[in-house]
Amino acid sequence: MGRLPPVTTTSGLRPHPTAAAPASPPRRRSALVATAGVWAATRAVMVIMLVRGFHSSDIVRVEVTATYHNWYNVLVTGTMPHNDIMWQYPPAAAAIFLSPDLLPFLTYFQSFVALTVLCDGLVLVGLCRAARRSDGSMAGAVLWLGALPLLMATPFARYDVQVTLLAVGALLCLRFRPRLGGVVAGIGAMVKVWPLLTLLGTPRGKSTRDAVVAAAVSCVALLAVFALLFRDTLGFLGNQGDRGVQIESLGGSVLMFLRVIDVWPGDITFQYGAFEYTGPYVAAVARASLALTVAGFVLLLLWRVRARRWTTATPLDAALWAVMVFTVTSRVLSPQYLIWLLGLAAVCLTSKNTTQRPIAWLVVVATALTNLIFPVMYGTDILASTPLGTFLLCARNGILLHATVWSGVRLWRATVSPVPLSVPVAGPGRSA
């Protein structure tokens, strides 16, 4: 498998001993100018695809023009849209849907897209700054720069770029300012829950305590603020339990395969804001997905308890693995979930010590397939369960499943398994 990255005791992190000397200022400026130019060009194409219409952009835009805008109209009255079964988000998500008011001279759609593009740029800036660290690498910025456009217009018509910005920001802060990282992770959790997983790999001891306490305080504070500003703040909880098996999910791909070979007689129905399967055994598949999620959570906790070696990349690698576990085992695997994985994979690649380099590039491959699944072939092959659509969906989900397992194996070997003779043994860790 190759030599594992240098390790440290759990009481401290040390930079990679063979880090290259920083680039000269002129070369660094040229690289930054080139990066900015590529970002501007690719993002302009993505916006044009969204606005002018390209490959079913109507079904991409509808999330902002209809769903988000409808929620905005309810939120401005001081009430959470809990009566809409599609509202399934923590209360701080309201701030994202109200944010277009920051640009009142634009339409709601224009303002939302402009702010999303800005958040995309901030993610890239954070990745570039991380590359300047002693053990840093520009590979993460390159991945985000080049892989996000594989989803064409979708990233700018969803609020997942904003959530990914919070998760990336939390991970980049945790290394030197764990309290700030915890605060950002807590804010992210109150927007879409999963950014809280960025705390899983924090080094044992004071760093973990500071980050977790800060995250808890920020969650409670935000909940209190939104409870004062809005009615029915926790109404979203009632809309979570009835979700079925979305056709793009891992379980959905199994049902699609059985459907295309005429073994399973189920149907596809639009409900809870997504196309889901209905028919025999769907409930069993949903329960199996939930069981896999619980098993994945237990495995993540077991890793946390047994991990004894940390490098500067371990918190980044653990966050990617954790989010992949919950994404792949979910009953819902919407195309925008790949935005999360791209952001976390990019953060991993900012460190030369990462164990997740091959997993990051598998995520890129899965992203390219996701674009074919939605929106390019969604109406013609995915909803129709054609052999080609079934192959693409099963291939994408198979790659994600393989990447998730491989991610955990590589992280486990680097942090839990006995250390090879070529790697110096770290001292005993402190309890969290």
Coordinates of C-alpha atoms in Angstrom, one line a residue:
M1 CA 0.0 0.0 0.0
G2 CA 3.0 2.3 0.2
R3 CA 4.5 4.1 3.1
L4 CA 2.2 5.7 5.5
P5 CA 2.5 9.5 6.3
P6 CA 4.6 10.6 9.2
V7 CA 2.9 10.3 12.6
T8 CA 3.0 12.2 15.8
T9 CA 1.8 11.7 19.3
T10 CA -1.8 12.7 19.9
S11 CA -0.6 15.6 22.1
G12 CA 0.7 17.5 19.1
L13 CA 0.9 17.8 15.4
R14 CA 4.1 18.4 13.5
P15 CA 4.5 19.4 9.8
H16 CA 5.8 17.1 7.1
P17 CA 9.6 17.0 7.5
T18 CA 10.2 17.0 3.7
A19 CA 7.9 20.0 2.8
A20 CA 9.1 21.8 -0.2
A21 CA 10.4 25.4 0.1
P22 CA 7.7 28.0 -0.7
A23 CA 7.5 29.3 -4.2
S24 CA 9.0 32.7 -5.0
P25 CA 6.6 35.6 -4.8
P26 CA 6.5 36.2 -8.6
R27 CA 5.7 32.5 -9.3
R28 CA 3.1 32.5 -6.5
R29 CA 1.4 35.6 -8.0
S30 CA 1.4 34.0 -11.4
A31 CA -0.2 30.9 -10.1
L32 CA -2.9 32.8 -8.2
V33 CA -3.7 34.9 -11.3
A34 CA -4.0 31.7 -13.4
T35 CA -6.2 30.1 -10.8
A36 CA -8.4 33.2 -10.6
G37 CA -8.7 33.2 -14.4
V38 CA -9.7 29.6 -14.6
W39 CA -12.2 30.0 -11.8
A40 CA -13.8 33.0 -13.5
A41 CA -14.0 31.3 -16.8
T42 CA -15.4 28.0 -15.6
R43 CA -17.9 29.7 -13.3
A44 CA -19.1 32.0 -16.0
V45 CA -19.9 29.0 -18.2
M46 CA -21.8 27.4 -15.3
V47 CA -23.9 30.5 -14.7
I48 CA -24.6 30.7 -18.5
M49 CA -25.7 27.1 -18.5
L50 CA -28.1 27.9 -15.6
V51 CA -29.5 31.1 -16.9
R52 CA -29.6 30.5 -20.7
G53 CA -30.7 26.9 -20.5
F54 CA -28.6 23.9 -21.2
H55 CA -29.4 20.2 -20.6
S56 CA -32.7 20.5 -18.8
S57 CA -31.7 23.6 -16.8
D58 CA -35.3 24.2 -16.1
I59 CA -35.4 21.3 -13.6
V60 CA -32.2 22.6 -12.1
R61 CA -33.5 26.2 -11.7
V62 CA -36.8 25.2 -10.2
E63 CA -35.3 24.6 -6.8
V64 CA -34.4 28.3 -6.5
T65 CA -37.2 29.9 -8.5
A66 CA -40.0 27.9 -6.9
T67 CA -39.0 26.0 -3.8
Y68 CA -36.6 28.4 -2.2
H69 CA -38.6 31.5 -3.2
N70 CA -41.8 30.0 -1.7
W71 CA -39.9 29.4 1.5
Y72 CA -38.6 32.9 1.4
N73 CA -42.2 34.2 1.2
V74 CA -43.1 32.3 4.3
L75 CA -39.9 33.1 6.2
V76 CA -40.3 36.9 5.8
T77 CA -43.6 36.6 7.8
G78 CA -41.6 35.2 10.8
T79 CA -42.7 31.6 10.5
M80 CA -40.8 28.5 9.4
P81 CA -42.4 26.8 6.4
H82 CA -43.0 23.6 8.4
N83 CA -46.3 22.9 6.7
D84 CA -44.4 22.2 3.5
I85 CA -43.3 18.6 3.6
M86 CA -40.2 19.6 1.6
W87 CA -38.9 21.7 4.5
Q88 CA -36.6 19.3 6.3
Y89 CA -33.7 21.6 7.4
P90 CA -32.5 23.0 10.7
P91 CA -33.6 26.5 11.6
A92 CA -30.4 28.4 10.5
A93 CA -31.1 27.3 6.9
A94 CA -33.6 30.1 6.9
A95 CA -30.7 32.6 6.8
I96 CA -29.6 31.1 3.5
F97 CA -33.0 31.4 1.9
L98 CA -33.4 35.0 3.2
S99 CA -29.9 36.0 2.1
P100 CA -30.9 37.3 -1.3
D101 CA -32.2 40.3 0.5
L102 CA -28.5 41.3 0.8
L103 CA -28.7 42.2 -2.9
P104 CA -32.1 44.0 -3.2
F105 CA -31.3 45.4 -6.6
L106 CA -31.4 41.9 -8.1
T107 CA -34.2 39.4 -8.4
Y108 CA -34.4 36.6 -5.9
F109 CA -32.9 34.1 -8.4
Q110 CA -30.1 36.4 -9.5
S111 CA -29.2 37.3 -6.0
F112 CA -29.2 33.7 -4.8
V113 CA -27.0 32.6 -7.7
A114 CA -24.6 35.6 -7.2
L115 CA -24.2 34.8 -3.5
T116 CA -23.6 31.1 -4.2
V117 CA -20.9 31.9 -6.7
L118 CA -19.3 34.1 -4.1
C119 CA -19.3 31.3 -1.6
D120 CA -17.7 29.0 -4.2
G121 CA -14.9 31.6 -4.6
L122 CA -14.4 31.7 -0.8
V123 CA -14.0 27.9 -0.7
L124 CA -11.3 28.2 -3.4
V125 CA -9.6 31.1 -1.4
G126 CA -9.5 28.9 1.7
L127 CA -8.0 26.0 -0.1
C128 CA -5.3 28.2 -1.7
R129 CA -4.4 29.6 1.7
A130 CA -4.2 26.1 3.2
A131 CA -1.8 25.2 0.4
R132 CA 0.7 27.7 1.7
R133 CA 1.2 25.8 5.0
S134 CA 4.4 23.9 5.6
D135 CA 2.8 20.6 4.6
G136 CA 0.3 22.1 2.1
S137 CA -0.5 21.3 -1.5
M138 CA -2.4 23.0 -4.3
A139 CA -4.0 19.7 -5.3
G140 CA -7.1 20.5 -3.2
A141 CA -7.6 23.9 -4.9
V142 CA -7.1 22.2 -8.3
L143 CA -9.7 19.5 -7.5
W144 CA -12.3 22.1 -6.4
L145 CA -11.5 24.3 -9.3
G146 CA -11.8 21.6 -12.0
A147 CA -14.3 19.1 -10.5
L148 CA -17.2 21.4 -9.4
P149 CA -18.0 22.3 -13.1
L150 CA -18.5 18.6 -13.8
L151 CA -21.9 19.2 -12.1
M152 CA -22.6 21.9 -14.7
A153 CA -25.3 24.3 -13.4
T154 CA -26.5 22.3 -10.4
P155 CA -24.1 23.7 -7.7
F156 CA -25.3 27.3 -8.3
A157 CA -29.0 26.3 -8.0
R158 CA -28.7 24.6 -4.6
Y159 CA -27.6 25.9 -1.2
D160 CA -25.1 23.1 -0.7
V161 CA -22.1 25.3 -1.7
Q162 CA -22.9 27.6 1.2
V163 CA -23.0 24.6 3.6
T164 CA -19.8 23.2 2.1
L165 CA -18.1 26.5 2.7
L166 CA -19.0 26.2 6.4
A167 CA -17.6 22.6 6.6
V168 CA -14.4 23.6 4.7
G169 CA -14.0 26.6 6.9
A170 CA -14.4 24.5 10.1
L171 CA -11.8 22.0 9.0
L172 CA -9.3 24.7 8.0
C173 CA -9.7 26.5 11.4
L174 CA -9.5 23.4 13.6
R175 CA -5.8 23.0 13.2
F176 CA -4.7 26.2 14.8
R177 CA -7.9 27.6 16.3
P178 CA -10.1 24.7 17.4
R179 CA -12.6 26.9 19.2
L180 CA -13.3 28.9 16.0
G181 CA -13.5 25.7 14.1
G182 CA -16.0 24.4 16.5
V183 CA -18.1 27.5 16.2
V184 CA -18.1 27.3 12.4
A185 CA -19.0 23.6 12.6
G186 CA -21.8 24.3 15.0
I187 CA -23.2 27.0 12.6
G188 CA -23.0 24.5 9.8
A189 CA -24.8 21.9 11.8
M190 CA -27.7 24.3 12.4
V191 CA -27.9 24.9 8.6
K192 CA -27.7 21.3 7.4
V193 CA -26.5 19.0 10.3
W194 CA -23.6 17.1 8.5
P195 CA -20.9 19.8 9.0
L196 CA -20.8 18.7 12.6
L197 CA -19.0 15.6 11.4
T198 CA -16.0 17.7 10.8
L199 CA -15.2 17.4 14.5
L200 CA -14.9 13.6 14.4
G201 CA -11.1 13.6 13.8
T202 CA -9.9 16.4 16.0
P203 CA -6.8 15.4 18.0
R204 CA -7.5 14.0 21.5
G205 CA -7.3 16.2 24.5
K206 CA -7.8 19.9 24.7
S207 CA -8.4 20.4 21.0
T208 CA -11.4 18.1 21.0
R209 CA -12.8 19.6 24.2
D210 CA -12.5 23.1 22.9
A211 CA -14.0 22.4 19.5
V212 CA -16.9 20.3 20.8
V213 CA -17.8 22.8 23.5
A214 CA -17.6 25.7 21.1
A215 CA -19.8 23.8 18.6
A216 CA -22.4 23.0 21.3
V217 CA -22.5 26.6 22.5
S218 CA -22.9 28.0 18.9
C219 CA -25.7 25.4 18.2
V220 CA -27.6 26.4 21.4
A221 CA -27.1 30.1 20.8
L222 CA -28.3 29.9 17.2
L223 CA -31.3 27.8 18.2
A224 CA -32.3 30.4 20.8
V225 CA -31.9 33.3 18.3
F226 CA -34.1 31.6 15.6
A227 CA -36.6 30.5 18.3
L228 CA -37.0 34.2 19.2
L229 CA -37.2 35.4 15.5
F230 CA -39.4 32.7 14.1
R231 CA -42.4 30.5 15.0
D232 CA -42.3 26.7 14.7
T233 CA -38.5 26.6 14.7
L234 CA -38.4 22.8 15.2
G235 CA -41.3 22.1 12.8
F236 CA -38.9 20.5 10.3
L237 CA -38.4 17.5 12.6
G238 CA -41.9 16.2 11.7
N239 CA -41.0 16.1 8.0
Q240 CA -38.0 13.8 8.3
G241 CA -39.4 10.4 9.2
D242 CA -41.7 9.7 6.2
R243 CA -39.0 10.0 3.5
G244 CA -38.9 6.9 1.3
V245 CA -36.2 5.5 -1.0
Q246 CA -35.0 8.0 -3.5
I247 CA -34.2 6.6 -6.9
E248 CA -30.6 7.9 -6.9
S249 CA -29.8 6.3 -3.5
L250 CA -27.8 3.1 -3.1
G251 CA -31.0 1.2 -2.2
G252 CA -32.7 2.8 -5.1
S253 CA -30.1 1.6 -7.6
V254 CA -30.7 -2.0 -6.3
L255 CA -34.5 -1.6 -6.9
M256 CA -33.8 0.0 -10.3
F257 CA -31.7 -3.0 -11.3
L258 CA -34.4 -5.4 -10.2
R259 CA -37.0 -3.4 -12.0
V260 CA -35.1 -3.3 -15.3
I261 CA -34.7 -7.1 -15.3
D262 CA -38.5 -7.5 -14.5
V263 CA -38.0 -9.0 -11.1
W264 CA -39.5 -6.1 -9.0
P265 CA -42.9 -4.6 -10.0
G266 CA -42.6 -1.3 -8.2
D267 CA -43.3 2.3 -9.4
I268 CA -41.7 5.7 -9.2
T269 CA -43.7 8.5 -7.5
F270 CA -42.9 12.2 -6.8
Q271 CA -43.2 12.8 -3.1
Y272 CA -41.4 14.7 -0.4
G273 CA -39.7 16.8 -3.1
A274 CA -38.0 13.9 -4.9
F275 CA -38.7 10.9 -7.0
E276 CA -39.0 7.8 -4.8
Y277 CA -39.8 4.2 -5.3
T278 CA -43.2 2.8 -4.1
G279 CA -44.2 -0.9 -4.0
P280 CA -43.3 -4.1 -2.3
Y281 CA -40.0 -4.3 -0.3
V282 CA -39.4 -0.5 -0.4
A283 CA -40.0 -0.3 3.3
A284 CA -37.5 -3.1 3.8
V285 CA -34.9 -1.4 1.7
A286 CA -35.5 1.9 3.7
R287 CA -35.0 -0.1 7.0
A288 CA -31.8 -1.6 5.6
S289 CA -30.5 1.8 4.7
L290 CA -31.2 3.0 8.2
A291 CA -29.5 -0.1 9.6
L292 CA -26.4 0.6 7.5
T293 CA -26.4 4.2 8.7
V294 CA -26.5 3.1 12.3
A295 CA -23.7 0.5 11.6
G296 CA -21.6 3.2 10.0
F297 CA -22.1 5.5 13.0
V298 CA -21.0 2.7 15.3
L299 CA -17.9 2.1 13.2
L300 CA -17.0 5.8 13.2
L301 CA -17.2 5.8 17.0
L302 CA -15.1 2.7 17.2
W303 CA -12.5 4.3 15.0
R304 CA -12.5 7.4 17.3
V305 CA -12.0 5.3 20.4
R306 CA -9.2 3.1 18.9
A307 CA -7.3 5.7 16.9
R308 CA -3.9 6.3 18.5
R309 CA -1.9 8.2 15.8
W310 CA -2.7 11.6 14.3
T311 CA -1.1 13.6 11.6
T312 CA -2.1 17.1 10.4
A313 CA -4.3 15.4 7.8
T314 CA -6.2 13.0 10.2
P315 CA -9.0 15.5 11.0
L316 CA -9.5 16.1 7.3
D317 CA -9.5 12.5 6.3
A318 CA -11.9 11.5 9.1
A319 CA -14.4 14.1 8.1
L320 CA -14.4 12.9 4.5
W321 CA -14.9 9.3 5.6
A322 CA -17.7 10.2 8.0
V323 CA -19.7 12.2 5.5
M324 CA -19.2 9.5 2.8
V325 CA -20.6 6.9 5.3
F326 CA -23.7 8.9 5.9
T327 CA -24.1 9.9 2.3
V328 CA -23.8 6.4 0.8
T329 CA -26.1 4.8 3.4
S330 CA -28.7 7.5 3.1
R331 CA -32.2 6.8 1.7
V332 CA -31.6 10.0 -0.3
L333 CA -28.5 10.6 -2.5
S334 CA -29.3 13.8 -4.4
P335 CA -26.8 15.0 -6.9
Q336 CA -25.9 18.0 -4.8
Y337 CA -24.5 15.6 -2.1
L338 CA -21.5 15.3 -4.4
I339 CA -20.7 19.0 -3.7
W340 CA -20.1 18.1 -0.1
L341 CA -17.8 15.2 -1.0
L342 CA -15.9 17.4 -3.5
G343 CA -15.3 20.1 -0.8
L344 CA -14.1 17.6 1.8
A345 CA -12.0 15.7 -0.7
A346 CA -10.4 19.0 -1.7
V347 CA -9.6 19.9 1.9
C348 CA -7.9 16.5 2.3
L349 CA -5.7 17.2 -0.7
T350 CA -4.5 20.4 0.8
S351 CA -2.3 18.3 3.1
K352 CA 0.6 16.2 1.8
N353 CA 0.0 13.8 4.7
T354 CA -3.5 12.7 3.6
T355 CA -4.4 9.1 3.2
Q356 CA -7.4 10.0 1.0
R357 CA -5.7 10.9 -2.2
P358 CA -7.1 8.0 -4.3
I359 CA -10.5 8.4 -2.7
A360 CA -10.6 12.0 -3.7
W361 CA -10.1 11.2 -7.3
L362 CA -12.8 8.4 -7.1
V363 CA -15.1 11.2 -5.9
V364 CA -14.3 13.1 -9.0
V365 CA -15.2 10.1 -11.2
A366 CA -18.5 9.7 -9.3
T367 CA -19.2 13.4 -9.8
A368 CA -18.8 13.1 -13.6
L369 CA -21.2 10.2 -13.6
T370 CA -23.6 12.1 -11.4
N371 CA -23.8 14.9 -14.0
L372 CA -24.9 12.3 -16.6
I373 CA -27.5 10.9 -14.1
F374 CA -28.8 14.4 -13.3
P375 CA -29.7 16.4 -15.3
V376 CA -28.4 15.1 -18.6
M377 CA -30.2 11.7 -18.6
Y378 CA -32.6 12.1 -15.7
G379 CA -35.8 12.4 -17.7
T380 CA -34.9 10.0 -20.5
D381 CA -33.1 7.2 -18.8
I382 CA -33.1 7.4 -15.0
L383 CA -36.9 8.0 -14.5
A384 CA -37.6 5.5 -17.3
S385 CA -35.2 2.9 -15.7
T386 CA -33.6 2.1 -19.1
P387 CA -30.6 -0.3 -19.1
L388 CA -28.2 2.6 -19.8
G389 CA -29.7 4.7 -16.9
T390 CA -29.5 1.6 -14.6
F391 CA -25.9 1.0 -15.5
L392 CA -24.9 4.6 -14.9
L393 CA -26.6 4.8 -11.5
C394 CA -25.3 1.4 -10.4
A395 CA -21.8 2.3 -11.5
R396 CA -21.9 5.7 -9.7
N397 CA -23.2 4.2 -6.5
G398 CA -20.8 1.3 -6.7
I399 CA -17.9 3.7 -7.0
L400 CA -19.1 5.7 -4.0
L401 CA -19.6 2.5 -2.0
H402 CA -16.1 1.2 -2.9
A403 CA -14.6 4.7 -2.1
T404 CA -16.3 4.8 1.3
V405 CA -15.0 1.3 2.3
W406 CA -11.5 2.1 1.0
S407 CA -11.5 5.5 2.7
G408 CA -12.2 3.8 6.1
V409 CA -9.6 1.1 5.5
R410 CA -6.8 3.6 4.6
L411 CA -7.7 5.8 7.6
W412 CA -7.8 2.8 9.9
R413 CA -4.5 1.5 8.8
A414 CA -2.9 4.9 9.2
T415 CA -4.2 5.6 12.7
V416 CA -5.2 2.3 14.4
S417 CA -3.4 -0.7 12.8
P418 CA 0.1 -1.6 14.1
V419 CA 2.7 0.7 12.8
P420 CA 5.1 -0.7 10.1
L421 CA 8.8 -0.9 11.1
S422 CA 9.5 1.9 8.6
V423 CA 7.3 4.4 10.6
P424 CA 8.5 5.6 14.1
V425 CA 6.1 4.5 16.8
A426 CA 4.2 7.3 18.5
G427 CA 3.8 7.6 22.2
P428 CA 0.6 6.7 24.1
G429 CA -2.3 9.0 23.4
R430 CA -4.2 10.9 26.0
S431 CA -7.9 10.2 26.5
A432 CA -10.4 12.6 24.9

